[in-house]
PDB file of C-alpha atoms and ligand atoms in Angstrom:
ATOM      1  CA  MET A   1      53.087  38.920   8.917  1.00 49.00           C
ATOM      2  CA  LEU A   2      51.203  37.588   5.917  1.00 49.00           C
ATOM      3  CA  THR A   3      47.930  37.092   7.694  1.00 50.00           C
ATOM      4  CA  SER A   4      48.077  40.504   9.259  1.00 51.00           C
ATOM      5  CA  LEU A   5      48.539  42.036   5.803  1.00 50.00           C
ATOM      6  CA  SER A   6      45.867  39.997   4.011  1.00 53.00           C
ATOM      7  CA  ARG A   7      43.182  40.671   6.587  1.00 54.00           C
ATOM      8  CA  PRO A   8      42.635  44.343   5.639  1.00 50.00           C
ATOM      9  CA  VAL A   9      42.843  43.439   1.915  1.00 49.00           C
ATOM     10  CA  LEU A  10      40.090  40.842   2.294  1.00 46.00           C
ATOM     11  CA  THR A  11      38.020  43.274   4.271  1.00 47.00           C
ATOM     12  CA  THR A  12      38.343  45.830   1.495  1.00 47.00           C
ATOM     13  CA  LEU A  13      37.419  43.262  -1.190  1.00 45.00           C
ATOM     14  CA  VAL A  14      34.319  42.225   0.738  1.00 45.00           C
ATOM     15  CA  ALA A  15      33.337  45.836   1.192  1.00 46.00           C
ATOM     16  CA  VAL A  16      33.723  46.498  -2.558  1.00 44.00           C
ATOM     17  CA  ALA A  17      31.740  43.358  -3.404  1.00 43.00           C
ATOM     18  CA  LEU A  18      28.921  44.435  -1.122  1.00 43.00           C
ATOM     19  CA  ALA A  19      28.907  47.911  -2.643  1.00 43.00           C
ATOM     20  CA  VAL A  20      28.737  46.506  -6.201  1.00 45.00           C
ATOM     21  CA  GLY A  21      26.061  44.093  -5.091  1.00 42.00           C
ATOM     22  CA  ALA A  22      24.075  46.894  -3.585  1.00 42.00           C
ATOM     23  CA  CYS A  23      24.366  48.980  -6.763  1.00 44.00           C
ATOM     24  CA  GLY A  24      23.643  45.971  -8.940  1.00 45.00           C
ATOM     25  CA  SER A  25      20.455  45.193  -7.116  1.00 44.00           C
ATOM     26  CA  THR A  26      19.295  48.818  -6.994  1.00 44.00           C
ATOM     27  CA  ASP A  27      19.714  49.755 -10.678  1.00 46.00           C
ATOM     28  CA  PRO A  28      17.479  47.098 -12.283  1.00 43.00           C
ATOM     29  CA  THR A  29      14.764  47.816  -9.741  1.00 42.00           C
ATOM     30  CA  SER A  30      14.714  51.549 -10.421  1.00 44.00           C
ATOM     31  CA  SER A  31      14.958  51.202 -14.203  1.00 45.00           C
ATOM     32  CA  SER A  32      12.149  48.641 -14.341  1.00 43.00           C
ATOM     33  CA  GLY A  33      10.162  51.024 -12.192  1.00 42.00           C
ATOM     34  CA  VAL A  34      10.675  53.765 -14.813  1.00 43.00           C
ATOM     35  CA  ARG A  35       9.619  51.411 -17.583  1.00 45.00           C
ATOM     36  CA  ALA A  36       6.476  50.494 -15.691  1.00 43.00           C
ATOM     37  CA  ARG A  37       5.526  54.150 -15.254  1.00 46.00           C
ATOM     38  CA  SER A  38       6.135  54.834 -18.955  1.00 44.00           C
ATOM     39  CA  ALA A  39       4.000  51.894 -19.987  1.00 46.00           C
ATOM     40  CA  THR A  40       1.064  53.136 -17.951  1.00 47.00           C
ATOM     41  CA  GLY A  41       1.543  56.838 -18.730  1.00 52.00           C
ATOM     42  CA  LEU A  42       1.736  56.571 -22.509  1.00 50.00           C
ATOM     43  CA  PRO A  43      -0.402  54.830 -25.127  1.00 50.00           C
ATOM     44  CA  ALA A  44       0.790  51.318 -25.965  1.00 52.00           C
ATOM     45  CA  THR A  45       1.561  52.364 -29.530  1.00 57.00           C
ATOM     46  CA  ASP A  46       2.533  55.843 -30.622  1.00 58.00           C
ATOM     47  CA  LEU A  47      -0.132  57.343 -32.864  1.00 58.00           C
ATOM     48  CA  PRO A  48       1.238  58.742 -36.120  1.00 59.00           C
ATOM     49  CA  ALA A  49       1.723  62.478 -35.796  1.00 64.00           C
ATOM     50  CA  ALA A  50      -1.379  64.250 -37.077  1.00 64.00           C
ATOM     51  CA  GLU A  51      -0.815  66.307 -40.207  1.00 66.00           C
ATOM     52  CA  PRO A  52      -0.406  69.811 -38.808  1.00 68.00           C
ATOM     53  CA  PRO A  53      -2.970  72.216 -40.212  1.00 68.00           C
ATOM     54  CA  VAL A  54      -1.752  74.835 -42.642  1.00 78.00           C
ATOM     55  CA  ASP A  55      -2.228  78.273 -41.144  1.00 83.00           C
ATOM     56  CA  LEU A  56      -3.332  80.273 -44.165  1.00 91.00           C
ATOM     57  CA  ALA A  57      -4.136  83.319 -42.037  1.00 90.00           C
ATOM     58  CA  ILE A  58      -7.004  84.199 -44.343  1.00 93.00           C
ATOM     59  CA  VAL A  59      -8.590  87.545 -43.552  1.00 91.00           C
ATOM     60  CA  ASP A  60     -12.336  87.134 -42.868  1.00 94.00           C
ATOM     61  CA  ALA A  61     -12.058  83.381 -43.447  1.00 94.00           C
ATOM     62  CA  ASP A  62     -15.454  82.919 -41.787  1.00 95.00           C
ATOM     63  CA  ARG A  63     -17.067  84.844 -44.650  1.00 97.00           C
ATOM     64  CA  LEU A  64     -15.798  82.376 -47.235  1.00 97.00           C
ATOM     65  CA  ASP A  65     -17.959  79.477 -48.325  1.00 98.00           C
ATOM     66  CA  PRO A  66     -16.991  76.753 -45.795  1.00 97.00           C
ATOM     67  CA  ASP A  67     -16.566  74.172 -48.563  1.00 97.00           C
ATOM     68  CA  LEU A  68     -14.232  76.517 -50.441  1.00 98.00           C
ATOM     69  CA  LEU A  69     -12.237  77.179 -47.279  1.00 97.00           C
ATOM     70  CA  ALA A  70     -11.899  73.464 -46.524  1.00 96.00           C
ATOM     71  CA  ALA A  71     -10.821  72.757 -50.107  1.00 97.00           C
ATOM     72  CA  VAL A  72      -8.179  75.474 -50.045  1.00 98.00           C
ATOM     73  CA  GLN A  73      -6.809  74.221 -46.730  1.00 96.00           C
ATOM     74  CA  ALA A  74      -6.650  70.646 -47.989  1.00 97.00           C
ATOM     75  CA  ALA A  75      -4.961  71.761 -51.198  1.00 98.00           C
ATOM     76  CA  ALA A  76      -2.475  73.847 -49.204  1.00 97.00           C
ATOM     77  CA  ARG A  77      -1.511  70.731 -47.233  1.00 97.00           C
ATOM     78  CA  ASP A  78      -0.897  68.835 -50.459  1.00 97.00           C
ATOM     79  CA  ALA A  79       1.097  71.745 -51.833  1.00 98.00           C
ATOM     80  CA  ARG A  80       3.237  71.867 -48.723  1.00 97.00           C
ATOM     81  CA  ALA A  81       4.093  68.199 -49.229  1.00 96.00           C
ATOM     82  CA  ASP A  82       5.382  69.280 -52.646  1.00 97.00           C
ATOM     83  CA  GLY A  83       7.406  72.089 -51.059  1.00 97.00           C
ATOM     84  CA  ILE A  84       5.004  74.829 -52.152  1.00 97.00           C
ATOM     85  CA  THR A  85       3.671  77.432 -49.714  1.00 97.00           C
ATOM     86  CA  VAL A  86       0.152  78.514 -50.616  1.00 97.00           C
ATOM     87  CA  GLN A  87      -1.069  81.953 -49.619  1.00 97.00           C
ATOM     88  CA  VAL A  88      -4.555  83.343 -50.033  1.00 97.00           C
ATOM     89  CA  THR A  89      -3.784  86.877 -51.181  1.00 97.00           C
ATOM     90  CA  SER A  90      -7.468  87.803 -51.348  1.00 97.00           C
ATOM     91  CA  GLY A  91     -10.626  86.001 -50.271  1.00 97.00           C
ATOM     92  CA  TRP A  92     -13.897  87.570 -49.248  1.00 98.00           C
ATOM     93  CA  ARG A  93     -14.315  91.239 -50.153  1.00 98.00           C
ATOM     94  CA  SER A  94     -16.971  93.682 -49.080  1.00 98.00           C
ATOM     95  CA  ARG A  95     -19.049  95.335 -51.810  1.00 98.00           C
ATOM     96  CA  GLU A  96     -17.361  98.612 -50.945  1.00 98.00           C
ATOM     97  CA  HIS A  97     -13.897  97.135 -51.370  1.00 98.00           C
ATOM     98  CA  GLN A  98     -14.863  95.528 -54.679  1.00 98.00           C
ATOM     99  CA  GLN A  99     -16.373  98.818 -55.890  1.00 98.00           C
ATOM    100  CA  ARG A 100     -13.113 100.610 -55.070  1.00 98.00           C
ATOM    101  CA  LEU A 101     -11.116  98.021 -57.003  1.00 98.00           C
ATOM    102  CA  TYR A 102     -13.521  98.338 -59.925  1.00 98.00           C
ATOM    103  CA  ASP A 103     -13.402 102.143 -59.938  1.00 98.00           C
ATOM    104  CA  GLU A 104      -9.602 102.011 -59.918  1.00 98.00           C
ATOM    105  CA  ALA A 105      -9.671  99.594 -62.860  1.00 98.00           C
ATOM    106  CA  VAL A 106     -11.987 101.889 -64.822  1.00 98.00           C
ATOM    107  CA  THR A 107      -9.527 104.722 -64.273  1.00 98.00           C
ATOM    108  CA  ARG A 108      -6.560 102.566 -65.222  1.00 98.00           C
ATOM    109  CA  TYR A 109      -8.064 100.915 -68.312  1.00 97.00           C
ATOM    110  CA  GLY A 110     -10.081 103.872 -69.517  1.00 98.00           C
ATOM    111  CA  SER A 111     -13.515 102.272 -69.861  1.00 98.00           C
ATOM    112  CA  GLU A 112     -15.926 100.082 -67.910  1.00 97.00           C
ATOM    113  CA  GLU A 113     -15.907  97.546 -70.720  1.00 97.00           C
ATOM    114  CA  GLU A 114     -12.122  97.145 -70.554  1.00 97.00           C
ATOM    115  CA  ALA A 115     -12.058  97.282 -66.734  1.00 98.00           C
ATOM    116  CA  ARG A 116     -14.497  94.359 -66.488  1.00 97.00           C
ATOM    117  CA  ARG A 117     -11.934  92.116 -68.170  1.00 97.00           C
ATOM    118  CA  TYR A 118      -9.789  92.468 -65.028  1.00 97.00           C
ATOM    119  CA  VAL A 119     -12.044  93.449 -62.141  1.00 97.00           C
ATOM    120  CA  ALA A 120     -15.657  92.439 -61.611  1.00 97.00           C
ATOM    121  CA  THR A 121     -18.363  94.768 -60.401  1.00 97.00           C
ATOM    122  CA  PRO A 122     -19.633  94.124 -56.852  1.00 97.00           C
ATOM    123  CA  ASP A 123     -22.703  92.440 -58.338  1.00 97.00           C
ATOM    124  CA  ALA A 124     -20.629  90.041 -60.454  1.00 97.00           C
ATOM    125  CA  SER A 125     -17.662  89.314 -58.167  1.00 97.00           C
ATOM    126  CA  ALA A 126     -17.393  85.850 -56.658  1.00 98.00           C
ATOM    127  CA  HIS A 127     -15.166  87.408 -53.988  1.00 98.00           C
ATOM    128  CA  VAL A 128     -18.125  89.413 -52.649  1.00 98.00           C
ATOM    129  CA  THR A 129     -20.181  86.254 -52.150  1.00 98.00           C
ATOM    130  CA  GLY A 130     -17.240  84.422 -50.556  1.00 98.00           C
ATOM    131  CA  ASP A 131     -16.916  82.005 -53.469  1.00 98.00           C
ATOM    132  CA  ALA A 132     -13.444  82.871 -54.742  1.00 98.00           C
ATOM    133  CA  VAL A 133      -9.865  83.032 -53.544  1.00 98.00           C
ATOM    134  CA  ASP A 134      -6.777  84.528 -55.115  1.00 98.00           C
ATOM    135  CA  ILE A 135      -3.694  82.340 -54.647  1.00 98.00           C
ATOM    136  CA  GLY A 136      -0.108  83.470 -54.457  1.00 97.00           C
ATOM    137  CA  PRO A 137       2.769  83.570 -54.970  1.00 97.00           C
ATOM    138  CA  THR A 138       3.171  82.548 -58.598  1.00 98.00           C
ATOM    139  CA  ASP A 139       4.548  79.068 -57.906  1.00 98.00           C
ATOM    140  CA  ALA A 140       1.592  78.359 -55.623  1.00 98.00           C
ATOM    141  CA  ALA A 141      -0.917  79.608 -58.218  1.00 98.00           C
ATOM    142  CA  ASP A 142       0.800  77.445 -60.802  1.00 98.00           C
ATOM    143  CA  TRP A 143       0.639  74.444 -58.466  1.00 98.00           C
ATOM    144  CA  MET A 144      -3.045  75.093 -57.780  1.00 98.00           C
ATOM    145  CA  GLY A 145      -3.779  75.285 -61.503  1.00 98.00           C
ATOM    146  CA  ARG A 146      -2.294  71.833 -61.962  1.00 98.00           C
ATOM    147  CA  HIS A 147      -3.481  70.108 -58.765  1.00 98.00           C
ATOM    148  CA  GLY A 148      -6.385  72.150 -57.364  1.00 98.00           C
ATOM    149  CA  SER A 149      -9.045  70.081 -59.130  1.00 98.00           C
ATOM    150  CA  ALA A 150      -8.226  67.188 -56.775  1.00 98.00           C
ATOM    151  CA  HIS A 151     -10.095  69.337 -54.246  1.00 98.00           C
ATOM    152  CA  GLY A 152     -12.586  70.841 -56.700  1.00 98.00           C
ATOM    153  CA  LEU A 153     -10.639  74.071 -57.150  1.00 98.00           C
ATOM    154  CA  CYS A 154     -10.505  75.485 -60.654  1.00 98.00           C
ATOM    155  CA  GLN A 155      -8.920  78.494 -62.298  1.00 98.00           C
ATOM    156  CA  THR A 156     -11.906  80.452 -63.578  1.00 97.00           C
ATOM    157  CA  PHE A 157     -10.425  82.973 -65.999  1.00 97.00           C
ATOM    158  CA  ALA A 158      -7.631  82.382 -68.503  1.00 97.00           C
ATOM    159  CA  ASN A 159      -6.152  85.815 -67.768  1.00 97.00           C
ATOM    160  CA  GLU A 160      -6.100  85.330 -63.960  1.00 98.00           C
ATOM    161  CA  MET A 161      -3.901  82.384 -63.018  1.00 98.00           C
ATOM    162  CA  TRP A 162      -4.369  83.260 -59.330  1.00 98.00           C
ATOM    163  CA  HIS A 163      -8.197  83.241 -59.151  1.00 98.00           C
ATOM    164  CA  PHE A 164      -9.808  79.963 -58.026  1.00 98.00           C
ATOM    165  CA  GLU A 165     -13.347  78.883 -57.340  1.00 98.00           C
ATOM    166  CA  LEU A 166     -14.944  75.626 -56.262  1.00 98.00           C
ATOM    167  CA  ALA A 167     -16.134  74.553 -59.699  1.00 98.00           C
ATOM    168  CA  THR A 168     -15.995  70.776 -59.845  1.00 98.00           C
ATOM    169  CA  THR A 169     -16.293  67.755 -57.600  1.00 97.00           C
ATOM    170  CA  PRO A 170     -13.063  66.658 -55.900  1.00 97.00           C
ATOM    171  CA  GLY A 171     -11.017  64.874 -58.531  1.00 97.00           C
ATOM    172  CA  GLY A 172     -13.396  66.021 -61.264  1.00 98.00           C
ATOM    173  CA  GLU A 173     -12.643  67.955 -64.412  1.00 98.00           C
ATOM    174  CA  CYS A 174     -12.636  71.734 -64.325  1.00 98.00           C
ATOM    175  CA  PRO A 175     -14.928  73.601 -66.707  1.00 98.00           C
ATOM    176  CA  GLU A 176     -13.267  75.363 -69.613  1.00 97.00           C
ATOM    177  CA  GLN A 177     -11.751  78.652 -68.499  1.00 97.00           C
ATOM    178  CA  LEU A 178     -13.478  81.847 -69.544  1.00 97.00           C
ATOM    179  CA  PRO A 179     -11.192  84.241 -71.454  1.00 97.00           C
ATOM    180  CA  ASP A 180     -11.608  86.889 -68.737  1.00 97.00           C
ATOM    181  CA  GLY A 181     -14.039  88.252 -66.182  1.00 96.00           C
ATOM    182  CA  SER A 182     -16.081  90.181 -68.737  1.00 95.00           C
ATOM    183  CA  SER A 183     -17.032  86.928 -70.482  1.00 90.00           C
ATOM    184  CA  ARG A 184     -18.802  85.505 -67.437  1.00 87.00           C
ATOM    185  CA  PRO A 185     -22.464  85.030 -68.303  1.00 77.00           C
TER     186      PRO A 185
HETATM  187 ZN1  LIG B   1      -9.936  86.771 -57.742  1.00 92.20          ZN
END
């Protein structure tokens, strides 16, 4: 009676042991196979993630001085690290666009002399030559005024906290600000 009962039990135990053994020998093989594929498919060490470029979406960026553009992009990356989003609200302008802005200023301020304190003529504007950018919003302009010189960017006019030009060497000292646009020699 006992032997007839234990025989199927032993058979079951052997079957289970074989199944476990089969699984046990299969898993390490397949997982080591995965590791081997990973090791050959990926670089041995992960490269640090490249600093993603800041998309400034500058209109007519190719008409800006390339050095100015590079400086603004580098500064925008620094600003982003400080939690500040830099926008270029105005970069290169055509002579026609600048003339329109100037004419509007003459109307608003009542005289060419007064208008030139705020808007340059096409002949005088650094925007027309691609050598100036206007930075916004206010917190970004403020940031640029304090940190832009690390990339050579300087606020040009005391009455325009948003207007920046490449005016010093990276890390250099910015020239003294002119009171306004009409005081530019
Ligand atoms: Zn400007």
